[in-house]
Short mmCIF file of C-alpha atoms in Angstrom, two decimals:
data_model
loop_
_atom_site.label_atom_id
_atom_site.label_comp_id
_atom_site.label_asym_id
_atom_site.label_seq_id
_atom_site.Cartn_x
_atom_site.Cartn_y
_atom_site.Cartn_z
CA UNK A 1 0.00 0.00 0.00
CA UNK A 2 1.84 3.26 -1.41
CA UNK A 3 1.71 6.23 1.58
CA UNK A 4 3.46 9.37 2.46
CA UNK A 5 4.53 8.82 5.92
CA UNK A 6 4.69 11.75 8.83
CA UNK A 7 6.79 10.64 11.65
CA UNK A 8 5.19 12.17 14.43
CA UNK A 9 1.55 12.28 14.43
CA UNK A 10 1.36 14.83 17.80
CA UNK A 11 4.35 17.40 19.04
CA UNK A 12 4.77 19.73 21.94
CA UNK A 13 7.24 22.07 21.68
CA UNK A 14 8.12 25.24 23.24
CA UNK A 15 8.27 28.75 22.28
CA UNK A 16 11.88 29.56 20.35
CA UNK A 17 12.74 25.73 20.25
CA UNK A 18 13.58 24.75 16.43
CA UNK A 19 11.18 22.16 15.56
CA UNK A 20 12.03 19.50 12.46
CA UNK A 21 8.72 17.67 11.08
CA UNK A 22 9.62 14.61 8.19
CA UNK A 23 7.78 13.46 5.71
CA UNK A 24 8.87 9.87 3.27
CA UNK A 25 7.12 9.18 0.59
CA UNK A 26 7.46 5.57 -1.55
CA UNK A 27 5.46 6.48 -4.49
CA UNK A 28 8.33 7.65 -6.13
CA UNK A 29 6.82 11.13 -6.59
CA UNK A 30 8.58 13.95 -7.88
CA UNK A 31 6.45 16.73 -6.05
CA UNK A 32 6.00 17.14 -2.63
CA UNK A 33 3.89 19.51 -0.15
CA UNK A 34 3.73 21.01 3.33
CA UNK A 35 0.50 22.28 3.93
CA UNK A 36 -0.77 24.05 7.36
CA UNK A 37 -4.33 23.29 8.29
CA UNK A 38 -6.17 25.62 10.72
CA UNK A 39 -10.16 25.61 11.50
CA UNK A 40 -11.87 28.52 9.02
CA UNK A 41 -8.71 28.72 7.33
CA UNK A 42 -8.77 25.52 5.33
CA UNK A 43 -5.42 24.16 4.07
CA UNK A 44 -2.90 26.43 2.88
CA UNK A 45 0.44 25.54 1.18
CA UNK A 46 3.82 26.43 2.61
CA UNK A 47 6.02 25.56 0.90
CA UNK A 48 6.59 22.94 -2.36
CA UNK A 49 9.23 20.95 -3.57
CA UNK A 50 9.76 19.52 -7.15
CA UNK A 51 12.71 18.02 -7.43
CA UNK A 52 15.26 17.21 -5.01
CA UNK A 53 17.05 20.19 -3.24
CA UNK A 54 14.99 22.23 -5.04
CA UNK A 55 11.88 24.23 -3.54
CA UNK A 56 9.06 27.00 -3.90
CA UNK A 57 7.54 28.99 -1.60
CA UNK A 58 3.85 28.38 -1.76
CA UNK A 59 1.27 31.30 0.12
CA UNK A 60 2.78 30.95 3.70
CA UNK A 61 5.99 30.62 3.88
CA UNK A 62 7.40 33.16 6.65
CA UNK A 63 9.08 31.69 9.57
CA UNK A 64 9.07 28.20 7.49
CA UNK A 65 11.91 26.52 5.74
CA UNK A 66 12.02 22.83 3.90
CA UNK A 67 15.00 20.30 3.14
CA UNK A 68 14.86 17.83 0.13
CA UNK A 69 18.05 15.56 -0.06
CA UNK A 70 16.28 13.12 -1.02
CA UNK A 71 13.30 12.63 -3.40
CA UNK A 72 11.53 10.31 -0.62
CA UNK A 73 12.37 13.23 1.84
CA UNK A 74 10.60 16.10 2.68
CA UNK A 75 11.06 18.07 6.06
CA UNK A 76 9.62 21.00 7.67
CA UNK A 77 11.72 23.28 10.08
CA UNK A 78 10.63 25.81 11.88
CA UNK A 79 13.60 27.64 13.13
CA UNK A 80 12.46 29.18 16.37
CA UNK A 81 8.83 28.22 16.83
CA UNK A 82 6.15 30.76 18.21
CA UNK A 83 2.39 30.02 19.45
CA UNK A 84 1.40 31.00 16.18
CA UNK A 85 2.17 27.76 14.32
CA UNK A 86 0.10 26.16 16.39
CA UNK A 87 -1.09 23.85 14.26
CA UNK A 88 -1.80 20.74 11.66
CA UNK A 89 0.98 19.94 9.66
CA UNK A 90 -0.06 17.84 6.30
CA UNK A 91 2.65 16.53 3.72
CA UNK A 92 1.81 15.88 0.26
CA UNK A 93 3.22 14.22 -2.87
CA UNK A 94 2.19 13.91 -6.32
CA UNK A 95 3.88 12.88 -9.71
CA UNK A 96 4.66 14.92 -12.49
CA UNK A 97 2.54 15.39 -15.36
CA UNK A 98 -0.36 17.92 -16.12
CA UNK A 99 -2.99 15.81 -14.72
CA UNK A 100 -1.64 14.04 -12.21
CA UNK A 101 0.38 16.40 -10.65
CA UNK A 102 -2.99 17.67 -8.99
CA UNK A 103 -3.56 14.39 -7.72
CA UNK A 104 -2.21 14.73 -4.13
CA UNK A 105 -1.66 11.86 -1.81
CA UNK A 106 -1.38 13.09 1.91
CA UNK A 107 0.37 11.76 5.06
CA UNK A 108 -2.35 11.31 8.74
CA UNK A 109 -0.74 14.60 9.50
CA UNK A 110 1.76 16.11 12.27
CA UNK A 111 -0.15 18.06 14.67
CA UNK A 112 2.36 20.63 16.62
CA UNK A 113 1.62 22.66 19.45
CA UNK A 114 3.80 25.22 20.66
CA UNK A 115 3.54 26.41 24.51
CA UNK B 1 -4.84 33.66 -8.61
CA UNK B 2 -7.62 31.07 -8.35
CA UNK B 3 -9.22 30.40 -5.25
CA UNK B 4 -12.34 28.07 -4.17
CA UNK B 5 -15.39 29.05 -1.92
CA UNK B 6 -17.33 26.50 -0.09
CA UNK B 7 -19.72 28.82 1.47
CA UNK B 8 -21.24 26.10 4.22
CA UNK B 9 -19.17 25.94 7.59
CA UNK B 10 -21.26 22.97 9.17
CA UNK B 11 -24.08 20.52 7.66
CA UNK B 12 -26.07 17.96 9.32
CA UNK B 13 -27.82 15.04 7.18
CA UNK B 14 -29.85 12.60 8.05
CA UNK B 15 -28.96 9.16 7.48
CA UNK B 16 -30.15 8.11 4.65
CA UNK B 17 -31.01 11.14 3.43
CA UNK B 18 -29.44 13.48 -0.21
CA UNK B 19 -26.58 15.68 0.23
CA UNK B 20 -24.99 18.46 -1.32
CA UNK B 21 -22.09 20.18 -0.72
CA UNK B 22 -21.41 23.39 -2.48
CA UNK B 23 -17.99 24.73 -4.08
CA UNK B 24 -17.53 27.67 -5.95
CA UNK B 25 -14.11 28.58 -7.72
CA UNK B 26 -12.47 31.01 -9.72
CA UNK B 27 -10.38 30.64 -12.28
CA UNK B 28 -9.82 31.95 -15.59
CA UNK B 29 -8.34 29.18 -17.67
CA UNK B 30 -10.49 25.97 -17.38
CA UNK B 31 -9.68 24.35 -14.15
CA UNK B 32 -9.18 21.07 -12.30
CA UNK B 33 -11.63 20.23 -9.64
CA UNK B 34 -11.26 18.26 -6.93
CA UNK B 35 -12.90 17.03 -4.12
CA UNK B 36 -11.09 15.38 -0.95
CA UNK B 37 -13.04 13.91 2.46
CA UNK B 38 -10.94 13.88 5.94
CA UNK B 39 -11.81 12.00 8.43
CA UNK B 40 -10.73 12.66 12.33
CA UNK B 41 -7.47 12.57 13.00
CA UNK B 42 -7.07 11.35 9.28
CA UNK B 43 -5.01 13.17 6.58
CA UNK B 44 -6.83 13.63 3.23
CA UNK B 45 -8.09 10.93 0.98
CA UNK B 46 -9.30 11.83 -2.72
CA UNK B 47 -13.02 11.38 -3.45
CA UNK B 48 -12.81 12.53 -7.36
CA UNK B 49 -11.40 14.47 -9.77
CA UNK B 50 -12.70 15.97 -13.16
CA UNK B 51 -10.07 17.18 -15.84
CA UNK B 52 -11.67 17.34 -18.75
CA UNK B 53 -14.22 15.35 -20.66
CA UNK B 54 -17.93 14.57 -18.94
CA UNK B 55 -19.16 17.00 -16.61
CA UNK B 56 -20.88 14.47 -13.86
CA UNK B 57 -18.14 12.66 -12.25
CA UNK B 58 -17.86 9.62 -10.17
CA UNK B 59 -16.14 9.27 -7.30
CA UNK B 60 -15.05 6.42 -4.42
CA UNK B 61 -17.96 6.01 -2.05
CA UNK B 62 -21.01 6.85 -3.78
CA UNK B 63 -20.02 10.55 -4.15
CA UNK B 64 -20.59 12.25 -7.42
CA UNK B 65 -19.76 15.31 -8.69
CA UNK B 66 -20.60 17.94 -11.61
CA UNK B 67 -18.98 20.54 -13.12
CA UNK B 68 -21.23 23.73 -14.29
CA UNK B 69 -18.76 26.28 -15.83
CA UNK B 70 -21.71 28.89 -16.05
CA UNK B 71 -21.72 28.98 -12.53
CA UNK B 72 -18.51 28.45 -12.05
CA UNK B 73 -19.14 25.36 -9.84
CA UNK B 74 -18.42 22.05 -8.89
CA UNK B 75 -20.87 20.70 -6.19
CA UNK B 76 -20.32 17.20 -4.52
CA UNK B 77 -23.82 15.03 -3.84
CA UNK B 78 -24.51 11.30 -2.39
CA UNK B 79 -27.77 10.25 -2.94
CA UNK B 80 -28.21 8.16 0.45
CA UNK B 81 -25.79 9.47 3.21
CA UNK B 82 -24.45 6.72 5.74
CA UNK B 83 -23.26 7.55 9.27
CA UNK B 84 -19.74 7.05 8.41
CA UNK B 85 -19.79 9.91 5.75
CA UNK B 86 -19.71 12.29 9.00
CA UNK B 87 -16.33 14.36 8.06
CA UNK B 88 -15.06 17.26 6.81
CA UNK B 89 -14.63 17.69 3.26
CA UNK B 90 -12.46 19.81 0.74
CA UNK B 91 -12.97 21.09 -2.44
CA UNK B 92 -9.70 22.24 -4.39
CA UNK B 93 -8.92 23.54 -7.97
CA UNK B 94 -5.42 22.84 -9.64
CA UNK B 95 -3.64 25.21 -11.78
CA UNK B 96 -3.54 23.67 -15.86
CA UNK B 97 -1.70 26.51 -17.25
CA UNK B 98 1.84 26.96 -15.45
CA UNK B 99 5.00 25.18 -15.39
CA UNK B 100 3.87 23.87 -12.02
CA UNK B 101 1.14 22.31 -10.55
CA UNK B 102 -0.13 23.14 -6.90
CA UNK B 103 -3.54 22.86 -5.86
CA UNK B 104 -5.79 25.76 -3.85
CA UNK B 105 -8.32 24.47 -1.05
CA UNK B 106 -11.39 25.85 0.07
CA UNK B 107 -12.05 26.21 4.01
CA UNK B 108 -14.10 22.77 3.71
CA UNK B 109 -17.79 21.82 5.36
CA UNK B 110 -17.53 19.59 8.46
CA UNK B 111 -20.84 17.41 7.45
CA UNK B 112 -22.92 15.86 10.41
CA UNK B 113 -24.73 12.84 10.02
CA UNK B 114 -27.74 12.47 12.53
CA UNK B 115 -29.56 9.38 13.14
#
């Protein structure tokens, strides 16, 4: 069963503490996604990767950055968390192509809070 | 930039009962439509897709779909709704015109399922 993998499903963390959230994928997929989901807000994107070591910034990307070394590998880090990314944290992959690159498959989800 | 409206919050069904769950978009170029269902504590599973082609989609489920480009809409329906259909669901649009891919979520309807 292909799946895009989040290795911690809850987090605690406190306030200026750098936080690292992973993501592995075994689809083979060339794209991959962090998106933040808040209530009202819906999901938005953070950032995207792809291709490995390479990496966009999607529509909320302040006080985020991402690593790809790998092309099963996606991480989050958030440098020096704040109460404000509260939060769930979904990964994403896709593959390439004009139609299926839409087709997103998404981890269970990473769900940080931040005291 | 596109973006996707889904203007009900909350819905509560029946069992048993139709549903419908409006989504509005905007886009200028014709669009991919999506809709996705999360469960709780679940990341995001596709229900369908439409890229092109007929306008009433199928979907996993039960769930159909149809795209009206005169109103600019893509509504998802079930004709008989079970208690495990209780979630919160997503309607997205993808991007079919740049170099990238990325897909754009609405704020989603959490949908209730009474007995």
């Amino acid at each position: 069963d292909v799946k895009v993998t989040q290795s911690s499903r809850y987090l605690v963390k406190r306030t200026g503490e750098k936080v690292f959230l992973e993501c592995v994928q075994d689809m083979d997929h060339e794209n991959m996604f962090w998106y933040r989901q808040d209530p009202g807000l819906g999901l938005r994107l953070i950032y995207f990767s792809y291709d490995v070591k390479m990496k966009e910034k999607g529509d909320i990307p302040e006080g985020y950055s991402v690593s790809r070394e790998k092309k099963e590998r996606f991480s989050l880090i958030l440098e020096s968390a704040s109460t404000n990314q509260t939060s769930m944290y979904l990964c994403a992959s896709s593959p390439i192509g004009q139609a299926g690159a839409n087709v997103l498959t998404f981890g269970a989800g990473s769900r940080l809070t931040v005291l | 930039a596109q973006s996707v409206t889904q203007p009900d919050i909350h819905i509560t069904v029946s069992e048993g009962a139709s549903l419908e769950l409006r989504c509005n978009y905007s886009y200028g170029a014709t669009p991919y439509l999506f809709w996705y269902v999360q469960s709780p504590g679940q990341g995001l599973q596709l229900l369908l897709k439409y890229f092109s082609g007929d306008t009433l989609v199928q979907g996993i489920k039960g769930f159909e779909a149809e795209f009206k480009r005169s109103q600019s809409s893509f509504n998802l329906r079930k004709p008989s709704v079970h208690w495990s259909d209780a979630a919160e669901y997503f309607c997205a649009v993808g991007e079919t015109n740049t170099g990238f891919q990325k897909l754009v979520f609405g704020t989603g309807t959490r949908l209730l399922v009474s007995p």
